[in-house]
PDB file of C-alpha atoms in Angstrom:
ATOM      1  CA  MET A   1     -11.671  -2.701  20.485  1.00 42.00           C
ATOM      2  CA  ALA A   2      -7.966  -3.273  19.805  1.00 46.00           C
ATOM      3  CA  SER A   3      -5.624  -0.733  21.300  1.00 50.00           C
ATOM      4  CA  ILE A   4      -1.936  -0.377  21.854  1.00 54.00           C
ATOM      5  CA  THR A   5      -1.118  -0.669  25.533  1.00 55.00           C
ATOM      6  CA  THR A   6       2.026   0.083  27.453  1.00 55.00           C
ATOM      7  CA  ASP A   7       2.654  -3.685  27.488  1.00 57.00           C
ATOM      8  CA  HIS A   8       2.742  -3.696  23.682  1.00 57.00           C
ATOM      9  CA  LEU A   9       5.074  -0.718  23.601  1.00 56.00           C
ATOM     10  CA  GLY A  10       7.311  -2.260  26.286  1.00 59.00           C
ATOM     11  CA  LEU A  11       7.568  -5.489  24.261  1.00 57.00           C
ATOM     12  CA  LEU A  12       8.400  -3.550  21.087  1.00 55.00           C
ATOM     13  CA  HIS A  13      11.016  -1.524  22.937  1.00 56.00           C
ATOM     14  CA  HIS A  14      12.613  -4.687  24.331  1.00 58.00           C
ATOM     15  CA  ILE A  15      12.776  -6.325  20.884  1.00 56.00           C
ATOM     16  CA  LEU A  16      14.211  -3.180  19.292  1.00 55.00           C
ATOM     17  CA  ARG A  17      16.794  -2.779  22.040  1.00 59.00           C
ATOM     18  CA  SER A  18      17.929  -6.397  21.849  1.00 57.00           C
ATOM     19  CA  SER A  19      18.094  -6.468  18.060  1.00 52.00           C
ATOM     20  CA  GLY A  20      20.284  -4.463  15.777  1.00 55.00           C
ATOM     21  CA  ASN A  21      18.685  -5.924  12.691  1.00 54.00           C
ATOM     22  CA  VAL A  22      17.070  -3.285  10.477  1.00 53.00           C
ATOM     23  CA  LEU A  23      14.748  -5.869   8.952  1.00 51.00           C
ATOM     24  CA  LYS A  24      13.269  -6.680  12.353  1.00 54.00           C
ATOM     25  CA  TYR A  25      12.786  -2.975  12.976  1.00 54.00           C
ATOM     26  CA  GLY A  26      10.887  -2.666   9.685  1.00 59.00           C
ATOM     27  CA  VAL A  27       8.671  -5.613  10.553  1.00 53.00           C
ATOM     28  CA  LEU A  28       7.919  -4.125  13.967  1.00 52.00           C
ATOM     29  CA  VAL A  29       7.041  -0.755  12.450  1.00 57.00           C
ATOM     30  CA  PHE A  30       4.746  -2.588  10.049  1.00 57.00           C
ATOM     31  CA  ILE A  31       3.069  -4.377  12.976  1.00 61.00           C
ATOM     32  CA  VAL A  32       2.551  -1.158  14.915  1.00 56.00           C
ATOM     33  CA  VAL A  33       1.110   0.595  11.867  1.00 57.00           C
ATOM     34  CA  GLY A  34      -1.196  -2.377  11.343  1.00 60.00           C
ATOM     35  CA  LEU A  35      -2.410  -2.306  14.932  1.00 56.00           C
ATOM     36  CA  VAL A  36      -3.127   1.395  14.741  1.00 53.00           C
ATOM     37  CA  ALA A  37      -4.967   0.923  11.440  1.00 55.00           C
ATOM     38  CA  CYS A  38      -7.026  -1.939  12.873  1.00 52.00           C
ATOM     39  CA  ALA A  39      -7.961   0.105  15.911  1.00 50.00           C
ATOM     40  CA  SER A  40      -9.070   3.106  13.827  1.00 47.00           C
ATOM     41  CA  GLN A  41     -10.885   0.884  11.338  1.00 48.00           C
ATOM     42  CA  GLN A  42     -12.839  -0.771  14.159  1.00 44.00           C
ATOM     43  CA  GLU A  43     -13.881   2.673  15.405  1.00 41.00           C
ATOM     44  CA  GLN A  44     -15.044   3.659  11.924  1.00 40.00           C
ATOM     45  CA  SER A  45     -16.874   0.400  11.323  1.00 38.00           C
ATOM     46  CA  SER A  46     -18.775   0.684  14.591  1.00 36.00           C
ATOM     47  CA  ILE A  47     -19.922   4.180  13.601  1.00 38.00           C
ATOM     48  CA  VAL A  48     -20.770   3.107  10.044  1.00 39.00           C
ATOM     49  CA  GLY A  49     -22.380  -0.097  11.358  1.00 40.00           C
ATOM     50  CA  GLY A  50     -25.009   1.934  13.124  1.00 40.00           C
ATOM     51  CA  GLU A  51     -25.848   3.780   9.919  1.00 38.00           C
ATOM     52  CA  ASN A  52     -25.902   0.631   7.774  1.00 39.00           C
ATOM     53  CA  SER A  53     -28.145  -1.223  10.200  1.00 36.00           C
ATOM     54  CA  SER A  54     -30.770   1.513   9.989  1.00 39.00           C
ATOM     55  CA  ALA A  55     -30.511   1.567   6.204  1.00 40.00           C
ATOM     56  CA  GLU A  56     -30.908  -2.214   6.101  1.00 39.00           C
ATOM     57  CA  ALA A  57     -33.945  -1.898   8.341  1.00 41.00           C
ATOM     58  CA  HIS A  58     -35.524   0.260   5.609  1.00 42.00           C
ATOM     59  CA  GLY A  59     -34.514  -2.248   2.907  1.00 43.00           C
ATOM     60  CA  GLN A  60     -31.635  -0.177   1.557  1.00 44.00           C
ATOM     61  CA  ASN A  61     -28.302  -1.949   1.258  1.00 42.00           C
ATOM     62  CA  GLN A  62     -25.783   0.733   0.259  1.00 45.00           C
ATOM     63  CA  SER A  63     -22.637  -1.425   0.358  1.00 43.00           C
ATOM     64  CA  PRO A  64     -20.966  -2.019  -3.017  1.00 44.00           C
ATOM     65  CA  SER A  65     -20.462  -5.583  -4.159  1.00 44.00           C
ATOM     66  CA  ALA A  66     -17.023  -7.198  -3.941  1.00 45.00           C
ATOM     67  CA  SER A  67     -16.418  -6.710  -7.661  1.00 43.00           C
ATOM     68  CA  GLU A  68     -17.396  -3.022  -7.441  1.00 44.00           C
ATOM     69  CA  ARG A  69     -15.015  -2.465  -4.521  1.00 44.00           C
ATOM     70  CA  TYR A  70     -12.200  -4.151  -6.486  1.00 46.00           C
ATOM     71  CA  GLN A  71     -12.738  -2.047  -9.562  1.00 48.00           C
ATOM     72  CA  THR A  72     -13.142   1.281  -7.789  1.00 52.00           C
ATOM     73  CA  LYS A  73     -10.114   3.566  -8.011  1.00 61.00           C
ATOM     74  CA  SER A  74      -8.549   3.943  -4.631  1.00 55.00           C
ATOM     75  CA  THR A  75      -7.732   7.348  -3.151  1.00 67.00           C
ATOM     76  CA  PHE A  76      -7.162   6.217   0.439  1.00 78.00           C
ATOM     77  CA  VAL A  77      -3.843   4.553   1.212  1.00 87.00           C
ATOM     78  CA  PRO A  78      -4.147   2.249   4.213  1.00 90.00           C
ATOM     79  CA  PRO A  79      -1.247   2.717   6.647  1.00 93.00           C
ATOM     80  CA  ALA A  80      -0.129  -0.906   6.240  1.00 94.00           C
ATOM     81  CA  VAL A  81       0.033  -0.479   2.454  1.00 94.00           C
ATOM     82  CA  GLN A  82       1.891   2.820   2.791  1.00 95.00           C
ATOM     83  CA  ALA A  83       4.446   1.078   5.031  1.00 96.00           C
ATOM     84  CA  LEU A  84       4.936  -1.634   2.386  1.00 97.00           C
ATOM     85  CA  LEU A  85       5.373   0.968  -0.349  1.00 96.00           C
ATOM     86  CA  ASN A  86       7.906   2.846   1.763  1.00 96.00           C
ATOM     87  CA  GLU A  87       9.839  -0.375   2.359  1.00 97.00           C
ATOM     88  CA  ALA A  88       9.739  -1.154  -1.366  1.00 97.00           C
ATOM     89  CA  GLU A  89      11.143   2.293  -2.226  1.00 96.00           C
ATOM     90  CA  LEU A  90      13.874   1.908   0.342  1.00 97.00           C
ATOM     91  CA  ALA A  91      14.778  -1.551  -1.000  1.00 97.00           C
ATOM     92  CA  MET A  92      14.924  -0.187  -4.583  1.00 96.00           C
ATOM     93  CA  ASN A  93      17.154   2.679  -3.465  1.00 95.00           C
ATOM     94  CA  ASN A  94      19.495   0.113  -1.889  1.00 96.00           C
ATOM     95  CA  GLU A  95      19.333  -2.115  -4.982  1.00 95.00           C
ATOM     96  CA  HIS A  96      17.543  -4.929  -3.082  1.00 97.00           C
ATOM     97  CA  TYR A  97      15.218  -5.660  -5.944  1.00 97.00           C
ATOM     98  CA  ALA A  98      13.885  -9.018  -4.683  1.00 97.00           C
ATOM     99  CA  ARG A  99      12.870  -7.352  -1.429  1.00 97.00           C
ATOM    100  CA  ALA A 100      11.180  -4.528  -3.344  1.00 97.00           C
ATOM    101  CA  GLU A 101       9.242  -7.061  -5.447  1.00 97.00           C
ATOM    102  CA  SER A 102       8.081  -8.842  -2.326  1.00 97.00           C
ATOM    103  CA  GLN A 103       6.848  -5.634  -0.692  1.00 97.00           C
ATOM    104  CA  LEU A 104       5.113  -4.442  -3.874  1.00 97.00           C
ATOM    105  CA  SER A 105       3.363  -7.812  -4.270  1.00 97.00           C
ATOM    106  CA  LYS A 106       2.027  -7.550  -0.747  1.00 97.00           C
ATOM    107  CA  ALA A 107       0.877  -3.945  -1.276  1.00 96.00           C
ATOM    108  CA  GLN A 108      -0.813  -4.901  -4.521  1.00 95.00           C
ATOM    109  CA  ARG A 109      -2.716  -7.745  -2.841  1.00 96.00           C
ATOM    110  CA  LEU A 110      -3.902  -5.449  -0.057  1.00 94.00           C
ATOM    111  CA  SER A 111      -4.853  -2.519  -2.288  1.00 93.00           C
ATOM    112  CA  PRO A 112      -5.093  -3.684  -5.921  1.00 94.00           C
ATOM    113  CA  THR A 113      -6.393  -0.409  -7.335  1.00 93.00           C
ATOM    114  CA  LEU A 114      -3.794   1.937  -5.855  1.00 94.00           C
ATOM    115  CA  SER A 115      -2.028   3.869  -8.609  1.00 94.00           C
ATOM    116  CA  LYS A 116       1.161   4.406  -6.615  1.00 94.00           C
ATOM    117  CA  THR A 117       1.799   0.641  -6.380  1.00 95.00           C
ATOM    118  CA  TYR A 118       1.855   0.297 -10.161  1.00 96.00           C
ATOM    119  CA  LEU A 119       4.020   3.391 -10.537  1.00 96.00           C
ATOM    120  CA  LEU A 120       6.604   1.794  -8.230  1.00 97.00           C
ATOM    121  CA  TRP A 121       6.324  -1.482 -10.119  1.00 97.00           C
ATOM    122  CA  GLY A 122       7.114   0.505 -13.269  1.00 96.00           C
ATOM    123  CA  HIS A 123      10.173   2.068 -11.631  1.00 96.00           C
ATOM    124  CA  LEU A 124      11.364  -1.336 -10.495  1.00 97.00           C
ATOM    125  CA  TYR A 125      10.983  -2.865 -13.936  1.00 96.00           C
ATOM    126  CA  LYS A 126      12.724   0.109 -15.493  1.00 96.00           C
ATOM    127  CA  VAL A 127      15.825  -0.189 -13.281  1.00 95.00           C
ATOM    128  CA  LYS A 128      15.878  -3.927 -13.906  1.00 95.00           C
ATOM    129  CA  GLY A 129      15.946  -3.259 -17.666  1.00 95.00           C
ATOM    130  CA  SER A 130      12.457  -4.493 -18.582  1.00 95.00           C
ATOM    131  CA  ALA A 131      11.054  -1.547 -20.513  1.00 95.00           C
ATOM    132  CA  THR A 132       8.024  -3.491 -21.769  1.00 96.00           C
ATOM    133  CA  HIS A 133       6.875  -4.391 -18.261  1.00 96.00           C
ATOM    134  CA  ALA A 134       7.658  -0.890 -17.016  1.00 96.00           C
ATOM    135  CA  GLU A 135       5.486   0.594 -19.752  1.00 96.00           C
ATOM    136  CA  GLN A 136       2.585  -1.722 -18.837  1.00 97.00           C
ATOM    137  CA  MET A 137       2.844  -0.745 -15.174  1.00 96.00           C
ATOM    138  CA  TYR A 138       3.034   2.997 -15.925  1.00 96.00           C
ATOM    139  CA  LYS A 139      -0.062   2.706 -18.135  1.00 96.00           C
ATOM    140  CA  ARG A 140      -1.866   0.818 -15.368  1.00 96.00           C
ATOM    141  CA  ALA A 141      -0.873   3.523 -12.861  1.00 95.00           C
ATOM    142  CA  LEU A 142      -2.194   6.150 -15.262  1.00 95.00           C
ATOM    143  CA  SER A 143      -5.515   4.326 -15.662  1.00 95.00           C
ATOM    144  CA  LEU A 144      -5.934   4.134 -11.875  1.00 94.00           C
ATOM    145  CA  ALA A 145      -4.846   7.705 -11.096  1.00 93.00           C
ATOM    146  CA  THR A 146      -7.452   9.550  -9.060  1.00 91.00           C
ATOM    147  CA  ASP A 147      -6.016  13.057  -9.026  1.00 90.00           C
ATOM    148  CA  GLU A 148      -3.801  15.397 -11.036  1.00 93.00           C
ATOM    149  CA  THR A 149      -0.663  14.565  -9.042  1.00 92.00           C
ATOM    150  CA  GLN A 150      -0.955  10.836  -9.657  1.00 91.00           C
ATOM    151  CA  THR A 151      -1.787  11.437 -13.304  1.00 93.00           C
ATOM    152  CA  SER A 152       1.205  13.770 -13.747  1.00 94.00           C
ATOM    153  CA  LEU A 153       3.597  11.324 -12.090  1.00 94.00           C
ATOM    154  CA  ALA A 154       2.412   8.398 -14.244  1.00 94.00           C
ATOM    155  CA  GLU A 155       2.488  10.447 -17.454  1.00 95.00           C
ATOM    156  CA  ALA A 156       5.978  11.803 -16.716  1.00 95.00           C
ATOM    157  CA  ALA A 157       7.318   8.322 -15.963  1.00 95.00           C
ATOM    158  CA  LEU A 158       5.724   6.870 -19.097  1.00 94.00           C
ATOM    159  CA  ASN A 159       6.953   9.728 -21.308  1.00 95.00           C
ATOM    160  CA  ALA A 160      10.494   9.466 -19.899  1.00 94.00           C
ATOM    161  CA  LEU A 161      10.503   5.733 -20.609  1.00 93.00           C
ATOM    162  CA  LEU A 162       9.211   6.124 -24.147  1.00 93.00           C
ATOM    163  CA  THR A 163      11.721   8.851 -25.033  1.00 91.00           C
ATOM    164  CA  GLU A 164      14.759   6.854 -23.913  1.00 85.00           C
TER     165      GLU A 164
END
């Protein structure tokens, strides 16, 4: 099982100390979050693996197909995706729109049914002056919303765009 050791932390500390570059810091944070997510996912899969193997022994395969997983609305935000979304928001706030696009593209590839990703795409298109694309993204966010908060945010963004 993957785990973060003191060697990993020492290496990260050395890189951070020797580098004043904020971008490198963001990449390192992303790596640490990814390592933690991998470690926790391996723990969960080993627990679930035991359950699935007994179900398969009885002829019951309960795993959804790849297309079902893709189309399912996502409520869980993987830590790596959340880090990408946070970086995208920060980039937008600092008017680094190309960086924001890059981070949102990565987040979308990792979690294609996450409503928040499309909401942020809509915000990005709106500030860049592309109301048509913003509207499409807000509608997509609304269609993928899994709770009242996500629905309210997407509806408010869409209504604000349409009333401008």
